CSV table of C-alpha atoms in Angstrom, one decimal:
chain,number,residue,atom,x,y,z
A,17,MET,CA,94.3,223.9,97.2
A,18,CYS,CA,91.7,221.2,96.3
A,19,ASN,CA,88.7,220.3,98.4
A,20,SER,CA,90.4,217.5,100.3
A,21,HIS,CA,88.7,214.7,102.3
A,22,GLY,CA,88.8,214.6,106.1
A,23,THR,CA,91.7,212.6,107.4
A,24,GLN,CA,93.0,211.4,110.7
A,25,LEU,CA,96.6,211.6,109.5
A,26,TYR,CA,97.3,215.3,109.7
A,27,LEU,CA,96.8,215.9,113.4
A,28,GLU,CA,98.4,218.1,115.9
A,29,VAL,CA,101.6,216.8,117.4
A,30,PRO,CA,103.0,218.7,120.5
A,31,SER,CA,106.4,220.2,120.0
A,32,SER,CA,107.7,218.1,122.8
A,33,CYS,CA,107.4,215.0,120.6
A,34,LEU,CA,110.3,213.9,118.3
A,35,PRO,CA,109.2,213.6,114.7
A,36,ILE,CA,109.9,209.8,114.7
A,37,VAL,CA,106.8,207.9,113.7
A,38,TYR,CA,106.1,204.2,114.7
A,39,SER,CA,103.4,201.9,115.9
A,40,PRO,CA,103.7,198.3,117.3
A,41,VAL,CA,101.1,197.4,114.7
A,42,TYR,CA,103.9,197.7,112.0
A,43,ASN,CA,105.3,194.3,112.9
A,44,ILE,CA,103.9,191.3,111.0
A,45,THR,CA,103.5,188.1,113.0
A,46,PHE,CA,101.2,185.3,111.8
A,47,MET,CA,101.8,181.7,112.7
A,48,GLY,CA,105.3,181.9,111.3
A,49,LEU,CA,104.2,182.5,107.8
A,50,GLU,CA,106.0,185.8,107.7
A,51,LYS,CA,109.3,183.8,107.9
A,52,LEU,CA,108.6,182.4,104.4
A,53,HIS,CA,109.8,185.8,103.0
A,54,PRO,CA,113.4,186.8,103.6
A,55,PHE,CA,112.2,190.2,104.9
A,56,ASP,CA,112.5,190.6,108.7
A,57,SER,CA,108.9,191.5,109.3
A,58,GLY,CA,109.6,192.5,112.9
A,59,LYS,CA,112.6,194.8,112.2
A,60,TRP,CA,110.7,198.0,112.9
A,61,GLY,CA,110.1,197.1,116.5
A,62,LYS,CA,113.7,196.1,116.9
A,63,VAL,CA,114.8,199.5,115.7
A,64,ILE,CA,112.7,201.1,118.4
A,65,HIS,CA,114.0,198.8,121.0
A,66,PHE,CA,117.6,199.7,120.2
A,67,LEU,CA,116.8,203.5,120.2
A,68,LYS,CA,115.2,203.1,123.6
A,69,GLU,CA,118.3,201.2,124.9
A,70,GLU,CA,120.4,204.2,123.7
A,71,LYS,CA,118.1,206.6,125.5
A,72,LEU,CA,117.4,208.5,122.3
A,73,ILE,CA,113.6,207.9,122.6
A,74,SER,CA,111.1,206.8,125.1
A,75,ASP,CA,107.5,205.4,124.7
A,76,GLY,CA,106.0,208.8,125.1
A,77,SER,CA,108.4,210.9,123.1
A,78,ILE,CA,107.6,209.6,119.5
A,79,VAL,CA,104.6,209.9,117.3
A,80,GLU,CA,102.3,206.9,117.1
A,81,ALA,CA,101.3,206.1,113.5
A,82,ARG,CA,97.7,205.8,112.5
A,83,GLU,CA,96.3,203.4,109.9
A,84,ALA,CA,95.6,205.0,106.5
A,85,ALA,CA,91.8,204.8,105.9
A,86,GLU,CA,90.4,203.9,102.5
A,87,GLU,CA,89.7,207.5,101.7
A,88,ASP,CA,93.3,208.3,102.4
A,89,LEU,CA,94.5,205.5,100.1
A,90,LEU,CA,92.1,206.7,97.3
A,91,VAL,CA,94.1,209.9,97.0
A,92,VAL,CA,96.5,207.7,94.9
A,93,HIS,CA,95.1,204.2,94.5
A,94,THR,CA,92.3,203.1,92.2
A,95,LYS,CA,89.2,201.6,93.8
A,96,ARG,CA,89.7,198.6,91.5
A,97,TYR,CA,93.2,198.0,93.0
A,98,LEU,CA,92.0,198.3,96.6
A,99,ASN,CA,89.2,195.8,95.8
A,100,ARG,CA,91.7,193.4,94.4
A,101,LEU,CA,93.5,193.3,97.8
A,102,LYS,CA,90.3,191.7,99.1
A,103,TRP,CA,91.5,188.5,97.4
A,104,SER,CA,94.1,186.5,99.4
A,105,LEU,CA,95.7,185.3,96.1
A,106,VAL,CA,96.5,188.8,95.1
A,107,VAL,CA,98.1,189.6,98.5
A,108,ALA,CA,100.1,186.4,98.4
A,109,SER,CA,101.5,187.4,95.1
A,110,ILE,CA,102.4,191.0,96.2
A,111,THR,CA,104.0,190.0,99.5
A,112,GLU,CA,105.6,186.9,98.0
A,113,ILE,CA,104.2,184.7,100.7
A,114,PRO,CA,102.4,181.9,98.7
A,115,PRO,CA,100.6,180.2,101.7
A,116,LEU,CA,98.6,183.4,102.3
A,117,LEU,CA,96.4,182.4,99.3
A,118,PHE,CA,94.9,179.6,101.4
A,119,LEU,CA,93.9,182.0,104.3
A,120,PRO,CA,90.5,183.8,104.6
A,121,ASN,CA,91.0,187.4,103.5
A,122,PHE,CA,89.8,188.9,106.8
A,123,LEU,CA,92.8,187.3,108.5
A,124,VAL,CA,95.1,188.6,105.7
A,125,GLN,CA,93.6,192.0,106.1
A,126,ARG,CA,94.2,192.0,109.9
A,127,ARG,CA,97.6,190.4,110.1
A,128,VAL,CA,99.3,191.6,106.9
A,129,LEU,CA,97.6,194.5,105.2
A,130,ARG,CA,96.6,196.4,108.4
A,131,PRO,CA,100.3,196.6,109.4
A,132,LEU,CA,101.2,197.8,105.9
A,133,ARG,CA,98.3,200.4,106.0
A,134,THR,CA,99.6,201.6,109.4
A,135,GLN,CA,103.1,202.1,108.0
A,136,THR,CA,101.6,203.9,105.0
A,137,GLY,CA,99.7,206.2,107.4
A,138,GLY,CA,103.0,206.7,109.2
A,139,THR,CA,104.7,207.9,106.1
A,140,ILE,CA,101.9,210.4,105.3
A,141,MET,CA,102.0,211.7,108.9
A,142,ALA,CA,105.8,212.0,108.7
A,143,GLY,CA,105.6,214.0,105.5
A,144,LYS,CA,103.7,216.8,107.3
A,145,LEU,CA,106.0,216.5,110.4
A,146,ALA,CA,109.0,217.0,108.2
A,147,VAL,CA,107.6,220.2,106.8
A,148,ASP,CA,106.8,221.5,110.3
A,149,ARG,CA,110.1,220.3,112.0
A,150,GLY,CA,112.6,220.2,109.2
A,151,TRP,CA,113.0,216.4,109.4
A,152,ALA,CA,111.0,213.3,110.2
A,153,ILE,CA,111.6,209.6,110.2
A,154,ASN,CA,109.0,206.9,109.6
A,155,VAL,CA,110.6,203.8,111.1
A,156,GLY,CA,108.7,201.8,108.5
A,157,GLY,CA,107.3,202.5,105.0
A,158,GLY,CA,109.3,202.9,101.8
A,159,PHE,CA,107.0,200.7,99.7
A,160,HIS,CA,108.6,201.9,96.5
A,161,HIS,CA,107.5,199.0,94.2
A,162,CYS,CA,103.8,199.9,94.6
A,163,SER,CA,102.1,202.3,92.2
A,164,SER,CA,98.5,203.5,92.0
A,165,ASP,CA,97.2,200.3,90.4
A,166,LYS,CA,99.7,197.6,91.0
A,167,GLY,CA,101.6,196.2,94.0
A,168,GLY,CA,104.7,193.9,94.1
A,169,GLY,CA,107.9,193.2,95.9
A,170,PHE,CA,106.3,193.1,99.4
A,171,CYS,CA,104.8,196.6,98.7
A,172,ALA,CA,101.0,196.8,98.8
A,173,TYR,CA,100.4,200.5,99.2
A,174,ALA,CA,102.2,203.5,97.5
A,175,ASP,CA,103.2,205.3,100.7
A,176,ILE,CA,105.8,207.6,99.0
A,177,THR,CA,103.4,208.7,96.3
A,178,LEU,CA,100.7,209.2,98.9
A,179,ALA,CA,102.9,211.3,101.2
A,180,ILE,CA,103.9,213.6,98.4
A,181,LYS,CA,100.4,214.0,97.0
A,182,PHE,CA,99.0,214.8,100.5
A,183,LEU,CA,101.6,217.5,100.8
A,184,PHE,CA,100.9,218.9,97.4
A,185,GLU,CA,97.1,219.0,98.1
A,186,ARG,CA,97.1,220.2,101.7
A,187,VAL,CA,100.2,222.2,102.6
A,188,GLU,CA,100.9,225.8,101.4
A,189,GLY,CA,104.2,226.2,99.7
A,190,ILE,CA,104.9,222.6,98.9
A,191,SER,CA,104.8,222.3,95.2
A,192,ARG,CA,108.1,220.5,94.3
A,193,ALA,CA,109.5,217.2,95.7
A,194,THR,CA,112.7,215.3,95.2
A,195,ILE,CA,112.8,211.5,95.9
A,196,ILE,CA,116.2,210.2,96.7
A,197,ASP,CA,115.8,206.4,96.5
A,198,LEU,CA,118.9,204.5,97.8
A,199,ASP,CA,117.3,201.1,98.3
A,200,ALA,CA,119.2,198.4,96.3
A,201,HIS,CA,116.2,197.9,94.0
A,202,GLN,CA,114.8,200.3,91.4
A,203,GLY,CA,111.8,202.3,92.9
A,204,ASN,CA,109.5,201.6,90.0
A,205,GLY,CA,106.3,202.2,91.9
A,206,HIS,CA,106.7,205.9,92.6
A,207,GLU,CA,108.4,206.3,89.2
A,208,ARG,CA,105.3,205.1,87.4
A,209,ASP,CA,103.1,207.3,89.5
A,210,PHE,CA,105.2,210.5,88.8
A,211,LEU,CA,106.2,209.6,85.2
A,212,ASP,CA,104.6,212.7,83.7
A,213,ASP,CA,104.7,214.9,86.8
A,214,ARG,CA,107.3,217.7,86.5
A,215,ARG,CA,106.9,218.7,90.1
A,216,VAL,CA,108.7,215.5,91.2
A,217,PHE,CA,112.4,215.0,90.6
A,218,ILE,CA,113.6,211.3,91.1
A,219,MET,CA,117.1,210.2,91.8
A,220,ASP,CA,117.5,206.4,92.0
A,221,VAL,CA,120.7,204.4,92.8
A,222,TYR,CA,120.2,200.7,92.4
A,223,ASN,CA,121.7,197.4,91.4
A,224,ARG,CA,121.0,197.2,87.6
A,225,TYR,CA,120.8,193.4,87.5
A,226,ILE,CA,118.0,192.7,90.0
A,227,TYR,CA,114.2,193.1,90.4
A,228,PRO,CA,112.2,194.9,89.1
A,229,GLY,CA,114.1,195.9,85.9
A,230,ASP,CA,111.2,198.1,84.9
A,231,GLY,CA,112.3,199.9,81.8
A,232,TYR,CA,109.1,201.8,81.4
A,233,ALA,CA,109.4,203.3,84.9
A,234,LYS,CA,113.0,204.2,84.4
A,235,ARG,CA,111.8,207.0,82.1
A,236,ALA,CA,110.8,208.9,85.2
A,237,ILE,CA,114.3,208.9,86.7
A,238,LYS,CA,116.0,212.3,86.4
A,239,ARG,CA,119.3,211.0,87.9
A,240,LYS,CA,119.8,207.3,87.3
A,241,VAL,CA,122.8,205.6,88.9
A,242,GLU,CA,123.0,201.9,88.0
A,243,LEU,CA,125.4,199.8,90.1
A,244,ASP,CA,127.1,196.5,89.4
A,245,TRP,CA,127.1,193.4,91.5
A,246,GLY,CA,129.3,193.7,94.7
A,247,THR,CA,129.7,197.5,94.6
A,248,GLU,CA,131.6,198.5,97.8
A,249,ASP,CA,131.8,201.5,100.1
A,250,ASP,CA,134.2,203.9,98.4
A,251,GLU,CA,132.6,203.7,94.9
A,252,TYR,CA,129.1,203.8,96.4
A,253,LEU,CA,129.5,206.7,98.8
A,254,GLY,CA,131.3,208.7,96.1
A,255,LYS,CA,128.4,208.3,93.7
A,256,VAL,CA,125.8,209.0,96.4
A,257,GLU,CA,127.5,212.2,97.4
A,258,LEU,CA,128.1,213.4,93.9
A,259,HIS,CA,124.6,212.7,92.7
A,260,THR,CA,122.8,213.9,95.9
A,261,GLU,CA,124.6,217.2,95.6
A,262,GLY,CA,123.9,217.3,91.9
A,263,ALA,CA,120.2,216.5,92.2
A,264,LEU,CA,119.7,219.2,94.9
A,265,ASN,CA,121.7,221.8,92.9
A,266,GLU,CA,119.7,221.0,89.7
A,267,VAL,CA,116.3,221.5,91.3
A,268,ARG,CA,115.6,222.9,94.8
A,269,PRO,CA,112.6,221.0,96.2
A,270,ASP,CA,110.3,222.0,99.0
A,271,ILE,CA,110.6,218.5,100.5
A,272,ILE,CA,113.0,215.5,100.1
A,273,VAL,CA,111.6,212.0,100.5
A,274,TYR,CA,114.6,209.8,101.3
A,275,ASN,CA,114.1,206.0,100.7
A,276,ALA,CA,116.8,204.6,102.9
A,277,GLY,CA,116.8,200.9,102.1
A,278,THR,CA,119.4,198.9,104.0
A,279,ASP,CA,119.3,196.0,101.5
A,280,ILE,CA,122.6,197.4,100.1
A,281,LEU,CA,124.3,195.7,103.0
A,282,ASP,CA,127.0,193.2,102.2
A,283,GLY,CA,125.5,189.7,102.3
A,284,ASP,CA,121.9,190.8,101.7
A,285,PRO,CA,120.2,187.9,99.8
A,286,LEU,CA,118.4,190.1,97.4
A,287,GLY,CA,120.4,193.4,97.1
A,288,GLY,CA,123.6,192.0,95.6
A,289,LEU,CA,125.7,194.9,96.8
A,290,ALA,CA,128.6,194.9,99.4
A,291,ILE,CA,128.2,198.0,101.5
A,292,SER,CA,129.4,197.8,105.2
A,293,PRO,CA,127.3,198.8,108.2
A,294,GLN,CA,129.5,201.9,108.5
A,295,GLY,CA,128.9,202.7,104.9
A,296,ILE,CA,125.2,202.7,105.4
A,297,VAL,CA,125.5,205.1,108.4
A,298,LYS,CA,127.7,207.4,106.3
A,299,ARG,CA,125.3,207.3,103.4
A,300,ASP,CA,122.4,208.5,105.5
A,301,GLU,CA,124.6,211.2,107.0
A,302,ILE,CA,125.5,212.4,103.5
A,303,VAL,CA,121.9,212.8,102.5
A,304,PHE,CA,120.8,214.5,105.7
A,305,ARG,CA,123.8,216.8,105.6
A,306,ALA,CA,122.9,217.8,102.0
A,307,ALA,CA,119.4,218.6,103.1
A,308,ARG,CA,120.4,220.4,106.2
A,309,ARG,CA,122.9,222.6,104.4
A,310,ARG,CA,120.2,223.8,102.1
A,311,GLY,CA,117.4,224.1,104.7
A,312,ILE,CA,115.2,221.6,102.9
A,313,PRO,CA,112.8,219.4,105.0
A,314,ILE,CA,113.6,215.7,104.7
A,315,LEU,CA,111.4,212.7,105.3
A,316,MET,CA,113.2,209.3,105.7
A,317,VAL,CA,111.5,205.9,105.3
A,318,THR,CA,113.4,202.6,106.0
A,319,SER,CA,112.3,200.5,103.0
A,320,GLY,CA,114.1,197.2,102.2
A,321,GLY,CA,116.7,195.3,104.3
A,322,TYR,CA,116.6,191.6,104.5
A,323,GLN,CA,119.1,190.6,107.2
A,324,LYS,CA,118.6,190.2,111.0
A,325,ARG,CA,121.3,192.8,111.7
A,326,THR,CA,119.5,195.4,109.6
A,327,ALA,CA,117.5,196.8,112.6
A,328,ARG,CA,120.7,197.5,114.5
A,329,ILE,CA,122.2,199.4,111.6
A,330,ILE,CA,119.1,201.6,111.1
A,331,ALA,CA,119.2,202.4,114.8
A,332,ASP,CA,122.9,203.2,114.7
A,333,SER,CA,122.3,205.5,111.7
A,334,ILE,CA,119.6,207.4,113.5
A,335,ILE,CA,121.8,207.7,116.6
A,336,ASN,CA,124.6,209.0,114.4
A,337,LEU,CA,122.4,211.6,112.8
A,338,ARG,CA,121.6,212.9,116.3
A,339,ARG,CA,125.2,213.0,117.3
A,340,GLN,CA,126.1,214.9,114.2
A,341,GLY,CA,123.4,217.4,114.9
A,342,LEU,CA,121.6,216.6,111.7
A,343,ILE,CA,118.3,215.8,113.5
A,344,GLY,CA,117.1,217.5,116.6
A,345,GLY,CA,116.5,216.2,120.0
A,346,ASN,CA,113.9,216.9,122.7
A,347,GLU,CA,116.0,219.6,124.3
A,348,ASP,CA,113.8,220.4,127.3
A,349,GLY,CA,113.1,216.8,128.1
A,350,GLU,CA,109.4,217.5,128.3
A,351,VAL,CA,107.3,214.6,127.2
A,352,THR,CA,103.6,214.3,127.2
A,353,GLU,CA,101.2,211.4,126.6
A,354,GLU,CA,99.8,213.5,123.7
A,355,CYS,CA,102.7,212.3,121.6
A,356,VAL,CA,100.7,209.1,121.2
A,357,GLY,CA,98.1,210.2,118.6
A,358,GLY,CA,96.6,213.7,118.3
A,359,VAL,CA,93.3,215.4,118.2
A,360,SER,CA,93.4,218.4,115.9
A,361,LEU,CA,95.4,220.1,113.2
A,362,MET,CA,99.2,219.7,113.3
A,363,MET,CA,100.9,222.9,114.3
A,364,SER,CA,104.3,224.2,113.3
A,365,SER,CA,107.0,223.7,115.9
A,366,SER,CA,108.1,227.3,115.3
A,367,ASP,CA,104.6,228.9,115.5
A,368,SER,CA,101.7,228.5,117.9
A,369,SER,CA,99.2,229.0,115.1
A,370,PRO,CA,97.9,226.1,112.9
A,371,SER,CA,100.0,225.4,109.8
A,372,SER,CA,98.5,226.4,106.5
A,373,VAL,CA,96.8,223.1,105.8
A,374,SER,CA,93.6,222.0,104.2
A,375,THR,CA,91.9,219.2,106.0
A,376,GLY,CA,88.5,219.1,104.4
A,377,PRO,CA,85.5,218.2,106.5
A,378,ALA,CA,86.1,217.6,110.3
A,379,PRO,CA,87.1,213.9,110.7
A,380,ASN,CA,85.3,211.6,113.0
A,381,THR,CA,87.3,210.8,116.1
A,382,ILE,CA,88.6,207.2,116.4
């Protein structure tokens, strides 16, 4: 264990809370500028709305994400990269929203980067929850094009790399991770970060013809499945199941990070694949079932998905995972306000003693 910095992201979460992480801060709204990118920048709140409608969650039963602080981000990111984000031109390029370059950076920080930092904090929090509970879902995150020193493709912070490095540094018994990246795009950010790290096994299934086409980063992929334009359900699901099983048989990790992008959906303007809503639900079930069968903790992030119906599909998938018994529910129905934020070390749901975790110096309270 290294001497880690103090963080507000590894906090106690009562066992009555579902390990689903979200904050209203996730959603990006800023004078309509967010509509200039095809990404539905309010989809995360819509997912939560649908889950509430189905009575799967309530306001008090899920974990509220906290914003990743600069010290948290520096676990992976260079100081130089974080300083570059203080230039609106750089953020406009990363998020692919050109008019941002004309706005003062304090507004860009508040309206664009703070939501992305909060989603990043949510992924880090969900990583620890997954270890404690066996599964966790961050309703946001999955910024798989961002590496330690470069952002792109709407990804400003390397939340997947951060979640894994936090676990490696702070949690006893977590020394191997598998990333299963099923977004339509190649996950070149985490691939660059873990290029020479033998502790991390990467499986990536993506459209071979679209962004980013990062040949250098592909060297990090241990199971590479390149798809053609218009790939449909039968072929896709067959390959996902074959390679998920193969990857987990080849190396048994201590944690799975599942990047569950929904830009594989038929009609997605950027993904170029032709998977049905039912196919996406089935895909997520295949991955969770493989993890559950082996008793491996799994963290899911939602990543890309560029159509208005995406939020409904994500919600339907989470509901299906619950119906299939692949994620647990709040069996006793007990919900406390403590689910919204925490005040001390996270505890294992199966043990009343604190988890074996290094937190560094005591953090200041917010």
